[in-house]
Every structure is written in C-alpha cells, then in structure tokens.
Amino acid sequence: MKKILYIFLFWILTFVPGFTATPLVEDIFSDISADYEYRDELQALYDRGMIIPDGSSRFNPQTFLNRDEFV
C-alpha cells in the first residue's frame, strides 16, 4: 500500500502542471528583469519552447523570431 501511495505522490509532483515549476525568464535570460514590460509574454513563449537564450544567455530575438514578430 505504501508503494502505491509513493508512486501516486511522485506522479502528482512530477506530471501535474500546478506542481511542476518552470524556470522564470528573468533567471534564464541575463538581459531580462522581473519588471520588463513584456516579461509575461516572454514567459509564455519560453514555456512553449518558442524562444531559447543565445550563446551568452541573452534574449536574442533574431535567432528564431524577430522583435517585430514578438511585439
């Protein structure tokens, strides 16, 4: 019975979206701060895998989408 409970608890903490923590964009991108105007939009794009940091951990919109498409 304990094994079933542990497996269920592990499954909830691992796969249920409310319990999994996604990294914040201000921690991922070195040039984005918590008070950045488009922070929530960047977070949504990062969560969907549409943007990633460039080689220097900065937000470089020229890599996958340009700034005009983002805004």
mmCIF file of N, CA and C in Angstrom:
data_model
loop_
_atom_site.group_PDB
_atom_site.id
_atom_site.type_symbol
_atom_site.label_atom_id
_atom_site.label_comp_id
_atom_site.label_asym_id
_atom_site.label_seq_id
_atom_site.Cartn_x
_atom_site.Cartn_y
_atom_site.Cartn_z
ATOM 1 N N MET A 1 0.824 -1.186 0.000
ATOM 2 C CA MET A 1 0.000 0.000 0.000
ATOM 3 C C MET A 1 0.876 1.261 0.000
ATOM 4 N N LYS A 2 1.995 1.227 0.751
ATOM 5 C CA LYS A 2 2.885 2.374 0.787
ATOM 6 C C LYS A 2 3.483 2.660 -0.588
ATOM 7 N N LYS A 3 3.828 1.610 -1.314
ATOM 8 C CA LYS A 3 4.406 1.790 -2.641
ATOM 9 C C LYS A 3 3.430 2.505 -3.562
ATOM 10 N N ILE A 4 2.192 2.115 -3.512
ATOM 11 C CA ILE A 4 1.176 2.740 -4.357
ATOM 12 C C ILE A 4 1.035 4.220 -3.995
ATOM 13 N N LEU A 5 1.039 4.512 -2.707
ATOM 14 C CA LEU A 5 0.937 5.892 -2.265
ATOM 15 C C LEU A 5 2.148 6.705 -2.727
ATOM 16 N N TYR A 6 3.347 6.162 -2.603
ATOM 17 C CA TYR A 6 4.553 6.854 -3.042
ATOM 18 C C TYR A 6 4.553 7.067 -4.554
ATOM 19 N N ILE A 7 4.145 6.076 -5.294
ATOM 20 C CA ILE A 7 4.085 6.205 -6.753
ATOM 21 C C ILE A 7 3.073 7.276 -7.146
ATOM 22 N N PHE A 8 1.927 7.281 -6.508
ATOM 23 C CA PHE A 8 0.901 8.275 -6.800
ATOM 24 C C PHE A 8 1.405 9.686 -6.456
ATOM 25 N N LEU A 9 2.035 9.828 -5.308
ATOM 26 C CA LEU A 9 2.574 11.117 -4.904
ATOM 27 C C LEU A 9 3.665 11.580 -5.867
ATOM 28 N N PHE A 10 4.549 10.682 -6.258
ATOM 29 C CA PHE A 10 5.599 11.003 -7.221
ATOM 30 C C PHE A 10 4.994 11.442 -8.545
ATOM 31 N N TRP A 11 3.975 10.745 -9.001
ATOM 32 C CA TRP A 11 3.329 11.076 -10.264
ATOM 33 C C TRP A 11 2.698 12.470 -10.204
ATOM 34 N N ILE A 12 2.025 12.780 -9.109
ATOM 35 C CA ILE A 12 1.395 14.098 -8.960
ATOM 36 C C ILE A 12 2.450 15.197 -8.963
ATOM 37 N N LEU A 13 3.508 15.023 -8.198
ATOM 38 C CA LEU A 13 4.532 16.059 -8.100
ATOM 39 C C LEU A 13 5.328 16.219 -9.388
ATOM 40 N N THR A 14 5.377 15.183 -10.202
ATOM 41 C CA THR A 14 6.160 15.237 -11.426
ATOM 42 C C THR A 14 5.353 15.710 -12.627
ATOM 43 N N PHE A 15 4.140 15.226 -12.790
ATOM 44 C CA PHE A 15 3.422 15.437 -14.035
ATOM 45 C C PHE A 15 2.250 16.405 -13.977
ATOM 46 N N VAL A 16 1.766 16.734 -12.828
ATOM 47 C CA VAL A 16 0.647 17.668 -12.740
ATOM 48 C C VAL A 16 1.193 19.081 -12.906
ATOM 49 N N PRO A 17 0.677 19.851 -13.871
ATOM 50 C CA PRO A 17 1.263 21.162 -14.186
ATOM 51 C C PRO A 17 1.319 22.131 -13.014
ATOM 52 N N GLY A 18 0.391 22.082 -12.102
ATOM 53 C CA GLY A 18 0.408 23.001 -10.971
ATOM 54 C C GLY A 18 1.567 22.763 -10.020
ATOM 55 N N PHE A 19 2.111 21.562 -10.013
ATOM 56 C CA PHE A 19 3.197 21.229 -9.091
ATOM 57 C C PHE A 19 4.575 21.322 -9.728
ATOM 58 N N THR A 20 4.638 21.327 -11.045
ATOM 59 C CA THR A 20 5.939 21.418 -11.695
ATOM 60 C C THR A 20 6.319 22.879 -11.830
ATOM 61 N N ALA A 21 7.509 23.203 -11.467
ATOM 62 C CA ALA A 21 7.971 24.584 -11.512
ATOM 63 C C ALA A 21 8.718 24.832 -12.816
ATOM 64 N N THR A 22 8.293 25.848 -13.541
ATOM 65 C CA THR A 22 9.014 26.234 -14.742
ATOM 66 C C THR A 22 9.959 27.369 -14.387
ATOM 67 N N PRO A 23 11.133 27.372 -14.952
ATOM 68 C CA PRO A 23 12.070 28.453 -14.639
ATOM 69 C C PRO A 23 11.551 29.787 -15.147
ATOM 70 N N LEU A 24 11.828 30.839 -14.417
ATOM 71 C CA LEU A 24 11.388 32.169 -14.803
ATOM 72 C C LEU A 24 12.341 32.754 -15.833
ATOM 73 N N VAL A 25 11.797 33.549 -16.752
ATOM 74 C CA VAL A 25 12.629 34.096 -17.822
ATOM 75 C C VAL A 25 13.708 35.029 -17.291
ATOM 76 N N GLU A 26 13.453 35.703 -16.182
ATOM 77 C CA GLU A 26 14.498 36.579 -15.657
ATOM 78 C C GLU A 26 15.674 35.781 -15.098
ATOM 79 N N ASP A 27 15.458 34.496 -14.802
ATOM 80 C CA ASP A 27 16.557 33.628 -14.381
ATOM 81 C C ASP A 27 17.261 32.988 -15.577
ATOM 82 N N ILE A 28 16.559 32.866 -16.695
ATOM 83 C CA ILE A 28 17.114 32.238 -17.894
ATOM 84 C C ILE A 28 17.893 33.241 -18.732
ATOM 85 N N PHE A 29 17.283 34.382 -19.009
ATOM 86 C CA PHE A 29 17.894 35.401 -19.856
ATOM 87 C C PHE A 29 18.580 36.450 -18.975
ATOM 88 N N SER A 30 19.836 36.718 -19.242
ATOM 89 C CA SER A 30 20.575 37.663 -18.403
ATOM 90 C C SER A 30 20.160 39.111 -18.638
ATOM 91 N N ASP A 31 19.535 39.416 -19.769
ATOM 92 C CA ASP A 31 19.161 40.796 -20.060
ATOM 93 C C ASP A 31 17.676 41.089 -19.837
ATOM 94 N N ILE A 32 16.952 40.185 -19.190
ATOM 95 C CA ILE A 32 15.533 40.379 -18.878
ATOM 96 C C ILE A 32 15.394 40.473 -17.361
ATOM 97 N N SER A 33 14.681 41.489 -16.901
ATOM 98 C CA SER A 33 14.464 41.636 -15.465
ATOM 99 C C SER A 33 13.005 41.351 -15.131
ATOM 100 N N ALA A 34 12.704 41.267 -13.850
ATOM 101 C CA ALA A 34 11.341 40.958 -13.406
ATOM 102 C C ALA A 34 10.364 42.077 -13.757
ATOM 103 N N ASP A 35 10.862 43.293 -13.940
ATOM 104 C CA ASP A 35 9.971 44.400 -14.286
ATOM 105 C C ASP A 35 9.974 44.740 -15.774
ATOM 106 N N TYR A 36 10.494 43.833 -16.606
ATOM 107 C CA TYR A 36 10.496 44.019 -18.057
ATOM 108 C C TYR A 36 9.058 44.103 -18.566
ATOM 109 N N GLU A 37 8.813 45.016 -19.490
ATOM 110 C CA GLU A 37 7.452 45.303 -19.962
ATOM 111 C C GLU A 37 6.754 44.069 -20.549
ATOM 112 N N TYR A 38 7.478 43.258 -21.298
ATOM 113 C CA TYR A 38 6.886 42.086 -21.959
ATOM 114 C C TYR A 38 7.277 40.781 -21.274
ATOM 115 N N ARG A 39 7.549 40.816 -19.986
ATOM 116 C CA ARG A 39 8.002 39.639 -19.258
ATOM 117 C C ARG A 39 7.007 38.488 -19.316
ATOM 118 N N ASP A 40 5.716 38.751 -19.127
ATOM 119 C CA ASP A 40 4.718 37.680 -19.154
ATOM 120 C C ASP A 40 4.614 37.037 -20.531
ATOM 121 N N GLU A 41 4.703 37.850 -21.571
ATOM 122 C CA GLU A 41 4.661 37.316 -22.920
ATOM 123 C C GLU A 41 5.890 36.462 -23.219
ATOM 124 N N LEU A 42 7.058 36.946 -22.756
ATOM 125 C CA LEU A 42 8.277 36.150 -22.912
ATOM 126 C C LEU A 42 8.183 34.835 -22.156
ATOM 127 N N GLN A 43 7.606 34.870 -20.961
ATOM 128 C CA GLN A 43 7.446 33.652 -20.167
ATOM 129 C C GLN A 43 6.574 32.653 -20.907
ATOM 130 N N ALA A 44 5.492 33.128 -21.506
ATOM 131 C CA ALA A 44 4.597 32.236 -22.251
ATOM 132 C C ALA A 44 5.313 31.630 -23.457
ATOM 133 N N LEU A 45 6.085 32.431 -24.177
ATOM 134 C CA LEU A 45 6.833 31.906 -25.327
ATOM 135 C C LEU A 45 7.906 30.918 -24.889
ATOM 136 N N TYR A 46 8.577 31.207 -23.784
ATOM 137 C CA TYR A 46 9.603 30.291 -23.276
ATOM 138 C C TYR A 46 8.979 28.972 -22.823
ATOM 139 N N ASP A 47 7.836 29.045 -22.146
ATOM 140 C CA ASP A 47 7.163 27.832 -21.678
ATOM 141 C C ASP A 47 6.736 26.948 -22.837
ATOM 142 N N ARG A 48 6.415 27.551 -23.977
ATOM 143 C CA ARG A 48 6.005 26.787 -25.165
ATOM 144 C C ARG A 48 7.194 26.307 -25.988
ATOM 145 N N GLY A 49 8.398 26.721 -25.609
ATOM 146 C CA GLY A 49 9.596 26.290 -26.327
ATOM 147 C C GLY A 49 9.859 27.088 -27.590
ATOM 148 N N MET A 50 9.266 28.255 -27.720
ATOM 149 C CA MET A 50 9.428 29.054 -28.927
ATOM 150 C C MET A 50 10.678 29.930 -28.892
ATOM 151 N N ILE A 51 11.177 30.234 -27.706
ATOM 152 C CA ILE A 51 12.391 31.030 -27.588
ATOM 153 C C ILE A 51 13.341 30.342 -26.626
ATOM 154 N N ILE A 52 14.619 30.512 -26.885
ATOM 155 C CA ILE A 52 15.667 29.998 -26.008
ATOM 156 C C ILE A 52 16.757 31.058 -25.922
ATOM 157 N N PRO A 53 17.578 31.040 -24.881
ATOM 158 C CA PRO A 53 18.659 32.023 -24.803
ATOM 159 C C PRO A 53 19.733 31.744 -25.843
ATOM 160 N N ASP A 54 20.412 32.804 -26.270
ATOM 161 C CA ASP A 54 21.511 32.612 -27.207
ATOM 162 C C ASP A 54 22.742 32.113 -26.455
ATOM 163 N N GLY A 55 23.864 32.075 -27.106
ATOM 164 C CA GLY A 55 25.079 31.528 -26.505
ATOM 165 C C GLY A 55 25.566 32.273 -25.281
ATOM 166 N N SER A 56 25.191 33.543 -25.151
ATOM 167 C CA SER A 56 25.625 34.325 -23.998
ATOM 168 C C SER A 56 24.497 34.519 -22.985
ATOM 169 N N SER A 57 23.496 33.660 -23.010
ATOM 170 C CA SER A 57 22.351 33.677 -22.085
ATOM 171 C C SER A 57 21.540 34.964 -22.176
ATOM 172 N N ARG A 58 21.454 35.514 -23.359
ATOM 173 C CA ARG A 58 20.676 36.725 -23.568
ATOM 174 C C ARG A 58 19.485 36.409 -24.465
ATOM 175 N N PHE A 59 18.476 37.264 -24.399
ATOM 176 C CA PHE A 59 17.324 37.149 -25.285
ATOM 177 C C PHE A 59 17.715 37.765 -26.620
ATOM 178 N N ASN A 60 17.835 36.936 -27.622
ATOM 179 C CA ASN A 60 18.212 37.394 -28.955
ATOM 180 C C ASN A 60 17.067 37.079 -29.905
ATOM 181 N N PRO A 61 16.184 38.046 -30.168
ATOM 182 C CA PRO A 61 15.009 37.752 -30.992
ATOM 183 C C PRO A 61 15.329 37.488 -32.454
ATOM 184 N N GLN A 62 16.555 37.725 -32.888
ATOM 185 C CA GLN A 62 16.901 37.477 -34.282
ATOM 186 C C GLN A 62 17.115 35.984 -34.557
ATOM 187 N N THR A 63 17.241 35.187 -33.525
ATOM 188 C CA THR A 63 17.535 33.776 -33.707
ATOM 189 C C THR A 63 16.340 33.004 -34.257
ATOM 190 N N PHE A 64 15.203 33.034 -33.559
ATOM 191 C CA PHE A 64 14.047 32.270 -34.004
ATOM 192 C C PHE A 64 12.907 33.155 -34.499
ATOM 193 N N LEU A 65 12.687 34.272 -33.871
ATOM 194 C CA LEU A 65 11.697 35.222 -34.334
ATOM 195 C C LEU A 65 12.250 36.603 -34.071
ATOM 196 N N ASN A 66 11.944 37.531 -34.965
ATOM 197 C CA ASN A 66 12.494 38.865 -34.761
ATOM 198 C C ASN A 66 11.604 39.675 -33.832
ATOM 199 N N ARG A 67 12.098 40.794 -33.389
ATOM 200 C CA ARG A 67 11.395 41.604 -32.404
ATOM 201 C C ARG A 67 10.049 42.097 -32.937
ATOM 202 N N ASP A 68 9.937 42.354 -34.232
ATOM 203 C CA ASP A 68 8.659 42.785 -34.815
ATOM 204 C C ASP A 68 7.614 41.700 -34.671
ATOM 205 N N GLU A 69 7.970 40.447 -34.898
ATOM 206 C CA GLU A 69 7.034 39.338 -34.742
ATOM 207 C C GLU A 69 6.662 39.150 -33.281
ATOM 208 N N PHE A 70 7.612 39.368 -32.388
ATOM 209 C CA PHE A 70 7.333 39.209 -30.961
ATOM 210 C C PHE A 70 6.346 40.244 -30.474
ATOM 211 N N VAL A 71 6.566 41.505 -30.825
ATOM 212 C CA VAL A 71 5.715 42.587 -30.350
ATOM 213 C C VAL A 71 4.408 42.563 -31.115
#
